[in-house]
mmCIF file with all atom_site columns, C-alpha atoms in Angstrom:
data_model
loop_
_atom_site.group_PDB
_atom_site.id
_atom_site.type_symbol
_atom_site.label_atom_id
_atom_site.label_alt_id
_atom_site.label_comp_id
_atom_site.label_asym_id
_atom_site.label_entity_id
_atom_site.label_seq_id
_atom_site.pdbx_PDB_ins_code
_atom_site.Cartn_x
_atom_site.Cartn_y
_atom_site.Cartn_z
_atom_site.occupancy
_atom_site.B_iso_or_equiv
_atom_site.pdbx_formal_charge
_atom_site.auth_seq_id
_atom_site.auth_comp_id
_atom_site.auth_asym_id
_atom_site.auth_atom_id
_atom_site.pdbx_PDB_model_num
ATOM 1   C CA . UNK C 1 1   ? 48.575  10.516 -33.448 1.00 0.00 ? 1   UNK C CA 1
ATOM 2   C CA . UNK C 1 2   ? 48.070  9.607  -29.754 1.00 0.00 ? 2   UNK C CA 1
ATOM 3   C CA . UNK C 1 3   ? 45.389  7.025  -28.871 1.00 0.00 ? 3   UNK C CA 1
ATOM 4   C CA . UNK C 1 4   ? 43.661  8.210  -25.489 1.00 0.00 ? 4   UNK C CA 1
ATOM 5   C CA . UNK C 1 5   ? 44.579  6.652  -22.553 1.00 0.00 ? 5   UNK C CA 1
ATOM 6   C CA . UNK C 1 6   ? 42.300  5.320  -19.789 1.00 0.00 ? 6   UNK C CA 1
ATOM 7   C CA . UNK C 1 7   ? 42.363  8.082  -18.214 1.00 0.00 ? 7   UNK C CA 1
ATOM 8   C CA . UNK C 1 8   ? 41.206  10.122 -20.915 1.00 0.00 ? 8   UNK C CA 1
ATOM 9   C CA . UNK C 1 9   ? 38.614  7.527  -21.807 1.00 0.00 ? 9   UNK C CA 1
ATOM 10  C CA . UNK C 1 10  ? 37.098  6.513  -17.949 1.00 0.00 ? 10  UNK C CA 1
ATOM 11  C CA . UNK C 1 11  ? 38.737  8.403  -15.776 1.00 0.00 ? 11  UNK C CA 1
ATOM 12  C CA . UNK C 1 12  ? 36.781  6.568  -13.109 1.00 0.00 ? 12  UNK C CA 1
ATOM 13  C CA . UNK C 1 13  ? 37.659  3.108  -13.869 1.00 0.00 ? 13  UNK C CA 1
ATOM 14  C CA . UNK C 1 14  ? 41.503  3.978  -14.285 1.00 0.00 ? 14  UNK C CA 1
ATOM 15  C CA . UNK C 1 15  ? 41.495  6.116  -10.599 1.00 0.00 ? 15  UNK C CA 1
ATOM 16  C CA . UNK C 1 16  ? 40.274  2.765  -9.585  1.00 0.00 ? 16  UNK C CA 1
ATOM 17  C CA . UNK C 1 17  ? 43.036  0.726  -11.247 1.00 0.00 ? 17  UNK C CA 1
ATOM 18  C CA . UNK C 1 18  ? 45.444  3.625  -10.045 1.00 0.00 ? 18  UNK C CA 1
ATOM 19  C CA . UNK C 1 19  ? 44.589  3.678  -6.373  1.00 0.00 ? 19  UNK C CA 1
ATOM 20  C CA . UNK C 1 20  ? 44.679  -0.415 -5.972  1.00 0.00 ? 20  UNK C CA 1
ATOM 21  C CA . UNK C 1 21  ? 48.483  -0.297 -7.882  1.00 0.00 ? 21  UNK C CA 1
ATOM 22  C CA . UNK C 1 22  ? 49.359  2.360  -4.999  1.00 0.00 ? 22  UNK C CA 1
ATOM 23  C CA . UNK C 1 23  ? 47.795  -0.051 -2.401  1.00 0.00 ? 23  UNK C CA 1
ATOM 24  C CA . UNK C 1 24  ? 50.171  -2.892 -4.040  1.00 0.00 ? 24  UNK C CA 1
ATOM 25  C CA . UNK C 1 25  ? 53.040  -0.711 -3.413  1.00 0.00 ? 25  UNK C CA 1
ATOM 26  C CA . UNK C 1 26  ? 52.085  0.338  -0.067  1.00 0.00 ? 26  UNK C CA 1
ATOM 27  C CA . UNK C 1 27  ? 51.927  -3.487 0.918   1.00 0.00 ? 27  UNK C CA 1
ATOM 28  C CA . UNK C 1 28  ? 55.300  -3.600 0.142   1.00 0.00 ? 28  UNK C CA 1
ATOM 29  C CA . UNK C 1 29  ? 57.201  -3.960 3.041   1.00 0.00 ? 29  UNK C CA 1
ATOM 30  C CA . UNK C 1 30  ? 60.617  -2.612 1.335   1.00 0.00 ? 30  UNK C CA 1
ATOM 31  C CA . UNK C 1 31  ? 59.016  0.985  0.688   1.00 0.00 ? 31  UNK C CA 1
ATOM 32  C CA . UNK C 1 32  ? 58.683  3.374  3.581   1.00 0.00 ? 32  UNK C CA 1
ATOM 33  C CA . UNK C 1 33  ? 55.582  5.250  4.718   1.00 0.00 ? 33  UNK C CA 1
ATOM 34  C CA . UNK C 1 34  ? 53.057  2.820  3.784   1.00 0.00 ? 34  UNK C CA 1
ATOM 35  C CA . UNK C 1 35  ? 50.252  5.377  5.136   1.00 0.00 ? 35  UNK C CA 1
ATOM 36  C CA . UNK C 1 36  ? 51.216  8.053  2.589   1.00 0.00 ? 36  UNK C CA 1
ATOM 37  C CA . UNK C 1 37  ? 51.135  5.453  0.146   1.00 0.00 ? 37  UNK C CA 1
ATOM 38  C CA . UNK C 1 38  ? 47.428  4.721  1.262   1.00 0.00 ? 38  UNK C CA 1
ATOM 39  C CA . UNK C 1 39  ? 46.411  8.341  1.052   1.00 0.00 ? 39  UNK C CA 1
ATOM 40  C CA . UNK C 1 40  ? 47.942  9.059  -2.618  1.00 0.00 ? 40  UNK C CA 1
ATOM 41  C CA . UNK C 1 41  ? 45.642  6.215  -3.156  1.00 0.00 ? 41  UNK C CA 1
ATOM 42  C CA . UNK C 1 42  ? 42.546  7.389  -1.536  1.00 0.00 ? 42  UNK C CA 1
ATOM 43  C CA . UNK C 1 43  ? 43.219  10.465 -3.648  1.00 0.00 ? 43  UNK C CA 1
ATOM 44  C CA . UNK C 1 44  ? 43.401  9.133  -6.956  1.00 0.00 ? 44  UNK C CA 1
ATOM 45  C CA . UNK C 1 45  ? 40.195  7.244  -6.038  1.00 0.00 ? 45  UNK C CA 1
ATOM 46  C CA . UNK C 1 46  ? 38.405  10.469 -4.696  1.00 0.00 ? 46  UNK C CA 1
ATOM 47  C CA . UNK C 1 47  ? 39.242  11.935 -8.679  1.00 0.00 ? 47  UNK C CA 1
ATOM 48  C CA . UNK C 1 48  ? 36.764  9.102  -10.116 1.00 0.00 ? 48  UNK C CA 1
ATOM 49  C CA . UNK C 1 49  ? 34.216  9.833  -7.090  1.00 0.00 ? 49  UNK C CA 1
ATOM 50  C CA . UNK C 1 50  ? 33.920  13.164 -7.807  1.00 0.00 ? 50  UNK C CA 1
ATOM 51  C CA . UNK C 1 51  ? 33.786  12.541 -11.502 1.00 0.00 ? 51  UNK C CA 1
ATOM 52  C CA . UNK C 1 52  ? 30.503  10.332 -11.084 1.00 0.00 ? 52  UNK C CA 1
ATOM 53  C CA . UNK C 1 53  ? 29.235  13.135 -8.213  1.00 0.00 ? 53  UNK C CA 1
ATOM 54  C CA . UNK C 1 54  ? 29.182  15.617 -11.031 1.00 0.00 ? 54  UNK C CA 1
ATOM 55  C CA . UNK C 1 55  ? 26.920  13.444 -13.454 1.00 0.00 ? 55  UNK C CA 1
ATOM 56  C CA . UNK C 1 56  ? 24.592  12.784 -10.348 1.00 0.00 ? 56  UNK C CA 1
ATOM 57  C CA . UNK C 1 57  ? 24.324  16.545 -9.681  1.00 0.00 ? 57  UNK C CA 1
ATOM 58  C CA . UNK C 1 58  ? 23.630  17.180 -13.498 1.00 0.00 ? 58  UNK C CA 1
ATOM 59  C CA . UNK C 1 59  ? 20.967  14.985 -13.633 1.00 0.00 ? 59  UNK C CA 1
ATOM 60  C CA . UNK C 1 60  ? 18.364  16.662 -12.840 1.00 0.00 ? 60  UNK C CA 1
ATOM 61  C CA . UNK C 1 61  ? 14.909  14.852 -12.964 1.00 0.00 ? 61  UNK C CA 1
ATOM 62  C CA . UNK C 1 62  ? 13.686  17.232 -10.231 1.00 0.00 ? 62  UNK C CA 1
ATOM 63  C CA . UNK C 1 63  ? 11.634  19.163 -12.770 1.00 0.00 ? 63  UNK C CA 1
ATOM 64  C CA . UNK C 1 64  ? 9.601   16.244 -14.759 1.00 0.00 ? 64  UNK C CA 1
ATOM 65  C CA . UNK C 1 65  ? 7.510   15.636 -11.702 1.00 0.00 ? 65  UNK C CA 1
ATOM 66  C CA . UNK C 1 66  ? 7.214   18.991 -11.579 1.00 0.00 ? 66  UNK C CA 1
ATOM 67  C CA . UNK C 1 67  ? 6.126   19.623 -14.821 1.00 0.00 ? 67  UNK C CA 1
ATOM 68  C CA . UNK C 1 68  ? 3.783   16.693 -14.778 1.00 0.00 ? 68  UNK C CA 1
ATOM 69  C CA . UNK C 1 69  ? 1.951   17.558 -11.884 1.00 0.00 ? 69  UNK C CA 1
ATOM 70  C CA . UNK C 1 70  ? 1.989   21.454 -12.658 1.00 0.00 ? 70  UNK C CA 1
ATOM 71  C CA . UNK C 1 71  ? 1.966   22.115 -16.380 1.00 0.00 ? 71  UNK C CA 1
ATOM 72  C CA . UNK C 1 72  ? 0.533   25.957 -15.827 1.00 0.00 ? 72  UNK C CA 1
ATOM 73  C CA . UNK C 1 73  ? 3.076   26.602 -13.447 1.00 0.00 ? 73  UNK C CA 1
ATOM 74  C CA . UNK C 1 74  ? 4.912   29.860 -14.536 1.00 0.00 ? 74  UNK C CA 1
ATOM 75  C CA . UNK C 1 75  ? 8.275   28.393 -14.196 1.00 0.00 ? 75  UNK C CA 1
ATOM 76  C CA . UNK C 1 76  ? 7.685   25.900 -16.711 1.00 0.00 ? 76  UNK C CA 1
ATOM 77  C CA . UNK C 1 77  ? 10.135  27.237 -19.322 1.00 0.00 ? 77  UNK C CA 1
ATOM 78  C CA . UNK C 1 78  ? 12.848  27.776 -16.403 1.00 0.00 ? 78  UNK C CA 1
ATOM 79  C CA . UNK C 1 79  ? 12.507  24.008 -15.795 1.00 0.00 ? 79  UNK C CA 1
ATOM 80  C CA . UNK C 1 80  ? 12.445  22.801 -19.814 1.00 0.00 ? 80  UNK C CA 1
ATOM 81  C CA . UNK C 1 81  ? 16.034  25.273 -19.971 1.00 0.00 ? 81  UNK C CA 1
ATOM 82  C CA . UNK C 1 82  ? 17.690  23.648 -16.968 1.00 0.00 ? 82  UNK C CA 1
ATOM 83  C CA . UNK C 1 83  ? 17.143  19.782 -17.889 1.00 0.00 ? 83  UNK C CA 1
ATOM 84  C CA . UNK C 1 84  ? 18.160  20.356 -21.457 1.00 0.00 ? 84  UNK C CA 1
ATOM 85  C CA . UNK C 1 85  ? 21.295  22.232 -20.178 1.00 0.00 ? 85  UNK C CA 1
ATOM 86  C CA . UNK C 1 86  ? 22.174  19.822 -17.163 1.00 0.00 ? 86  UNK C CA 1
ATOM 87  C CA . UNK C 1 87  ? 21.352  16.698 -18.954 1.00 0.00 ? 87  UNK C CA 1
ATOM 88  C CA . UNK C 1 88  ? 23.716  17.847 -21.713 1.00 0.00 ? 88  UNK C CA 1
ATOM 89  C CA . UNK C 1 89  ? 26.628  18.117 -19.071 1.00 0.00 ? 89  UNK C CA 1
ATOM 90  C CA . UNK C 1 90  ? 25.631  14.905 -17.967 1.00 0.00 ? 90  UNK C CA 1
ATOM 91  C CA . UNK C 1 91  ? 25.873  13.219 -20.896 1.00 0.00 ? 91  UNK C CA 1
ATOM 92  C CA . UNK C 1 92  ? 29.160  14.598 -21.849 1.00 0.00 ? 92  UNK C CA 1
ATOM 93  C CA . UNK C 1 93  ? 30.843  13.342 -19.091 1.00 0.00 ? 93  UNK C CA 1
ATOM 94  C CA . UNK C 1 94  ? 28.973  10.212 -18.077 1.00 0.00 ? 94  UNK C CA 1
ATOM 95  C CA . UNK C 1 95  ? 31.302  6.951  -18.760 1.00 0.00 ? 95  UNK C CA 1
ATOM 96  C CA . UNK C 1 96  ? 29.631  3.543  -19.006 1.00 0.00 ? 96  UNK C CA 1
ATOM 97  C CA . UNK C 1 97  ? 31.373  2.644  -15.274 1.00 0.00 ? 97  UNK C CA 1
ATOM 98  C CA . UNK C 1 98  ? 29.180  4.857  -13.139 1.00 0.00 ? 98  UNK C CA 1
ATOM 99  C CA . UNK C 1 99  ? 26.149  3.236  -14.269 1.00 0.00 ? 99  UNK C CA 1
ATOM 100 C CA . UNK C 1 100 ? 26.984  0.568  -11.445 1.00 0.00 ? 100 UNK C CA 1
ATOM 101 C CA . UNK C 1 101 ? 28.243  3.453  -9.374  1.00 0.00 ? 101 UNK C CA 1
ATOM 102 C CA . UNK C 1 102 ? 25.610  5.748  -9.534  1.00 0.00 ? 102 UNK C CA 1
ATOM 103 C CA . UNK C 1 103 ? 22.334  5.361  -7.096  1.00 0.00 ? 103 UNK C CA 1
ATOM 104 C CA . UNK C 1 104 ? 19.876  5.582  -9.622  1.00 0.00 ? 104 UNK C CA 1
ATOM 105 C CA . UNK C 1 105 ? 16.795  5.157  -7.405  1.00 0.00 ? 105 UNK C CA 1
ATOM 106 C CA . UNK C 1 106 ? 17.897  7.712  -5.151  1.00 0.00 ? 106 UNK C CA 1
ATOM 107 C CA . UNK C 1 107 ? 18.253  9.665  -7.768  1.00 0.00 ? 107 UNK C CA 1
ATOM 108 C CA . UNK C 1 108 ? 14.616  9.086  -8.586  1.00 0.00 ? 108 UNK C CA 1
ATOM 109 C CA . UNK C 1 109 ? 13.399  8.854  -4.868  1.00 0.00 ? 109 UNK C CA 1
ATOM 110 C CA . UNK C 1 110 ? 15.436  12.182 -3.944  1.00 0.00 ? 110 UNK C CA 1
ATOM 111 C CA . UNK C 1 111 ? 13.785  14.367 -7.169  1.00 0.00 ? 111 UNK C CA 1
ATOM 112 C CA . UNK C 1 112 ? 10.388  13.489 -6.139  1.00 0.00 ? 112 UNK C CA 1
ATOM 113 C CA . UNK C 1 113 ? 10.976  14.656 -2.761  1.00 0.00 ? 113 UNK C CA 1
ATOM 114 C CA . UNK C 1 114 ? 12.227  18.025 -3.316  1.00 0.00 ? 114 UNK C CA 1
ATOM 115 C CA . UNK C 1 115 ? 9.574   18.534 -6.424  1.00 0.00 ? 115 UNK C CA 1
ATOM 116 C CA . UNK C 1 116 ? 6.756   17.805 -3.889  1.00 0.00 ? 116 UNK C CA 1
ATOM 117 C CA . UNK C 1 117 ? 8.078   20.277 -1.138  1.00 0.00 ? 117 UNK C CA 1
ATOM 118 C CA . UNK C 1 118 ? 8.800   22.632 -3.947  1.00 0.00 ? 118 UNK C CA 1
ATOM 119 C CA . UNK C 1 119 ? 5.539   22.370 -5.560  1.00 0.00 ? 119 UNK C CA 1
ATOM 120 C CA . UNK C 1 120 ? 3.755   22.709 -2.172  1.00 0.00 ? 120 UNK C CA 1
ATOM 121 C CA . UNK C 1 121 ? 5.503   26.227 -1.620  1.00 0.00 ? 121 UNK C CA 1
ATOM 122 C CA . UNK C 1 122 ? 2.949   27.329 -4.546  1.00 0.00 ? 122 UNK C CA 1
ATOM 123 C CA . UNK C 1 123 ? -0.090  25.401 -3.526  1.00 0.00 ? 123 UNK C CA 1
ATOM 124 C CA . UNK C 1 124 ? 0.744   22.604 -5.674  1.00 0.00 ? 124 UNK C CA 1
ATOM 125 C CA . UNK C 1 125 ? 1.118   19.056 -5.100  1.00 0.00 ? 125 UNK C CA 1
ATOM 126 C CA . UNK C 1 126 ? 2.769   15.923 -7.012  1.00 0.00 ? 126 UNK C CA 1
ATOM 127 C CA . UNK C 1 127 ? 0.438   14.265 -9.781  1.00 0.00 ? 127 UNK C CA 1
ATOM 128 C CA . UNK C 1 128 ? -0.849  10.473 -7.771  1.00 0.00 ? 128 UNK C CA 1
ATOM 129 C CA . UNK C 1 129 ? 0.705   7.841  -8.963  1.00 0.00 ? 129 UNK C CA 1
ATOM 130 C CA . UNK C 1 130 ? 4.348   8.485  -9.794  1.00 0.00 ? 130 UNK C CA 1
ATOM 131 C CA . UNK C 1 131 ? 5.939   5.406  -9.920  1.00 0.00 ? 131 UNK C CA 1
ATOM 132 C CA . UNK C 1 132 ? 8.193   4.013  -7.001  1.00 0.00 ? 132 UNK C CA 1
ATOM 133 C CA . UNK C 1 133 ? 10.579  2.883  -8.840  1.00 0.00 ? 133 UNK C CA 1
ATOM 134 C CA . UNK C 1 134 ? 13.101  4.907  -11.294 1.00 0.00 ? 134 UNK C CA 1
ATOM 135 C CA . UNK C 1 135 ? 11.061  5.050  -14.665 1.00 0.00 ? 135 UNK C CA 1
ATOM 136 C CA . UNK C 1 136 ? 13.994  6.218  -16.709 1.00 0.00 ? 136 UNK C CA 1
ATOM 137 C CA . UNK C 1 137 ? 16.516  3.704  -17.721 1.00 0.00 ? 137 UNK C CA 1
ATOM 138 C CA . UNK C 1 138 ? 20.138  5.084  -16.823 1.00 0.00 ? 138 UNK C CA 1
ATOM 139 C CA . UNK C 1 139 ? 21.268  5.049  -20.714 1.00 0.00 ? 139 UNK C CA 1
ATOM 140 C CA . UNK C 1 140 ? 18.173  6.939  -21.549 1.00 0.00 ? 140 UNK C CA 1
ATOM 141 C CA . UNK C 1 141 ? 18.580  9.515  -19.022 1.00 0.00 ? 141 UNK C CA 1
ATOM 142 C CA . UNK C 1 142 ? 22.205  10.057 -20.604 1.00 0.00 ? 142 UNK C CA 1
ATOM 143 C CA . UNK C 1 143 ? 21.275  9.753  -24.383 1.00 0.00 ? 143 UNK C CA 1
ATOM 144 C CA . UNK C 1 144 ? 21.185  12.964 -26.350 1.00 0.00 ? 144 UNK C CA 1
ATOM 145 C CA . UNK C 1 145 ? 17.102  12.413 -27.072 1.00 0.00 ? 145 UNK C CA 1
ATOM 146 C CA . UNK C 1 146 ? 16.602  12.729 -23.676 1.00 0.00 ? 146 UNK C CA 1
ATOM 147 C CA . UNK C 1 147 ? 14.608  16.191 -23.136 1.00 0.00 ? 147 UNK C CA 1
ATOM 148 C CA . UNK C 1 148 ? 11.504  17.238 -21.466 1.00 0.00 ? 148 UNK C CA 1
ATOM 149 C CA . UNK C 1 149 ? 9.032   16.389 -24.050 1.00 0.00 ? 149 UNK C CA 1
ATOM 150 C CA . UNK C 1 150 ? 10.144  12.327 -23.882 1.00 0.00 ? 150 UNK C CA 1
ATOM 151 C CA . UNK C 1 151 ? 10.923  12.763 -20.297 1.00 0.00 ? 151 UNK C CA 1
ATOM 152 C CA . UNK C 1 152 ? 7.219   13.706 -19.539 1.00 0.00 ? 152 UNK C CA 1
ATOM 153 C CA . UNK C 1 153 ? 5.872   11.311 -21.855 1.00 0.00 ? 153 UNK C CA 1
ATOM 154 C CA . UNK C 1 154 ? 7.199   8.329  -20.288 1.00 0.00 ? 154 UNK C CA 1
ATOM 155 C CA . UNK C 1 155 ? 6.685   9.045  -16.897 1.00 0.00 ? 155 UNK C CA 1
ATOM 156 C CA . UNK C 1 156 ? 2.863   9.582  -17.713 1.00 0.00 ? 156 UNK C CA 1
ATOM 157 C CA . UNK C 1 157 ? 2.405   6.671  -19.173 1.00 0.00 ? 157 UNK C CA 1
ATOM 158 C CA . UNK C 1 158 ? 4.313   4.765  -16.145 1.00 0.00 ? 158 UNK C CA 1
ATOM 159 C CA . UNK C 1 159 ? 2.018   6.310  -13.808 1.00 0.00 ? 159 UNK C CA 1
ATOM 160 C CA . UNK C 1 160 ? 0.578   3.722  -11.357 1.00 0.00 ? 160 UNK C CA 1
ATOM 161 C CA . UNK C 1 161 ? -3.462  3.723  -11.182 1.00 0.00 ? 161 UNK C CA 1
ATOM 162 C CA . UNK C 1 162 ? -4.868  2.999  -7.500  1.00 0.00 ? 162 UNK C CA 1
ATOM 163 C CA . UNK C 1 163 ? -6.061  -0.908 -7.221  1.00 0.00 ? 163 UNK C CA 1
ATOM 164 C CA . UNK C 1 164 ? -9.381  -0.159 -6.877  1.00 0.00 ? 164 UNK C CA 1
ATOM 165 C CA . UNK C 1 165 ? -9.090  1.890  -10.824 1.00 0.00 ? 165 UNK C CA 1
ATOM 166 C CA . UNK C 1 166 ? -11.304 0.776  -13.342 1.00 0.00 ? 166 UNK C CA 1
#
């Protein structure tokens, strides 16, 4: 039986390995059309990019704000469908080398932007106090326990109470 390559494995980290091998070879001043070279690299690199831009597009933490701050909304069970669906995409093709790839607190900062302007299209605003800060930690957000129910949990219980809160 075959044992799985790298690039069956992490795909990312092996484009990477690829594309500086190509750059070796395009150094070389005994090959011709060193540029070409360069952009067979650049392509090999842009298959791992796009690899980690799919997991950050299937993570979808857009809808536990949501839910948080809006529990009676009507799309509730719209929102429960599409984070267990996404997140299981996610997980199947997350590797272990986009967790230092991958902009988690963008991520975070970026879902409770466009759950507040969504939110406010109903009349309804984010809950005070989400956290700054990404509350989820990246192998969590991956894990196959990861659903709504946990997903709300956590993030209301790392809600931030005002200073002056007693």
């Amino acid at each position: 039986m075959d044992q799985p390559s790298l690039c069956d494995d992490d795909i990312v980290t092996w484009s990477e390995q690829q594309a500086a091998s190509l750059r070796v070879l395009a150094a070389r001043p005994d090959l011709s059309n060193a540029r070409a070279w360069e952009n067979i690299a650049e392509e090999v690199e842009g298959l791992g990019r796009s690899q980690t831009q799919g997991v950050e597009s299937a993570i979808v933490l857009v809808h536990v704000p949501k839910y948080l701050s809006a529990p009676s909304a009507q799309s509730t069970r719209s929102w429960r469908v599409e984070v267990v669906a996404y997140q299981a995409t996610a997980r199947r093709n997350y590797k272990r080398s986009m967790r230092q790839r991958i902009d988690w607190e963008d991520l975070w900062t970026t879902a409770k932007a466009n759950a507040a302007v969504s939110l406010e299209m109903y009349g309804d605003s984010l809950v005070p106090g989400l956290p700054a800060t990404m509350p989820f930690d990246p192998d969590e957000i991956v894990a196959k326990s990861f659903d709504m129910d946990w997903a709300l949990e956590r993030l209301a219980s790392a809600l931030e109470m005002p200073a002056d809160h007693h």
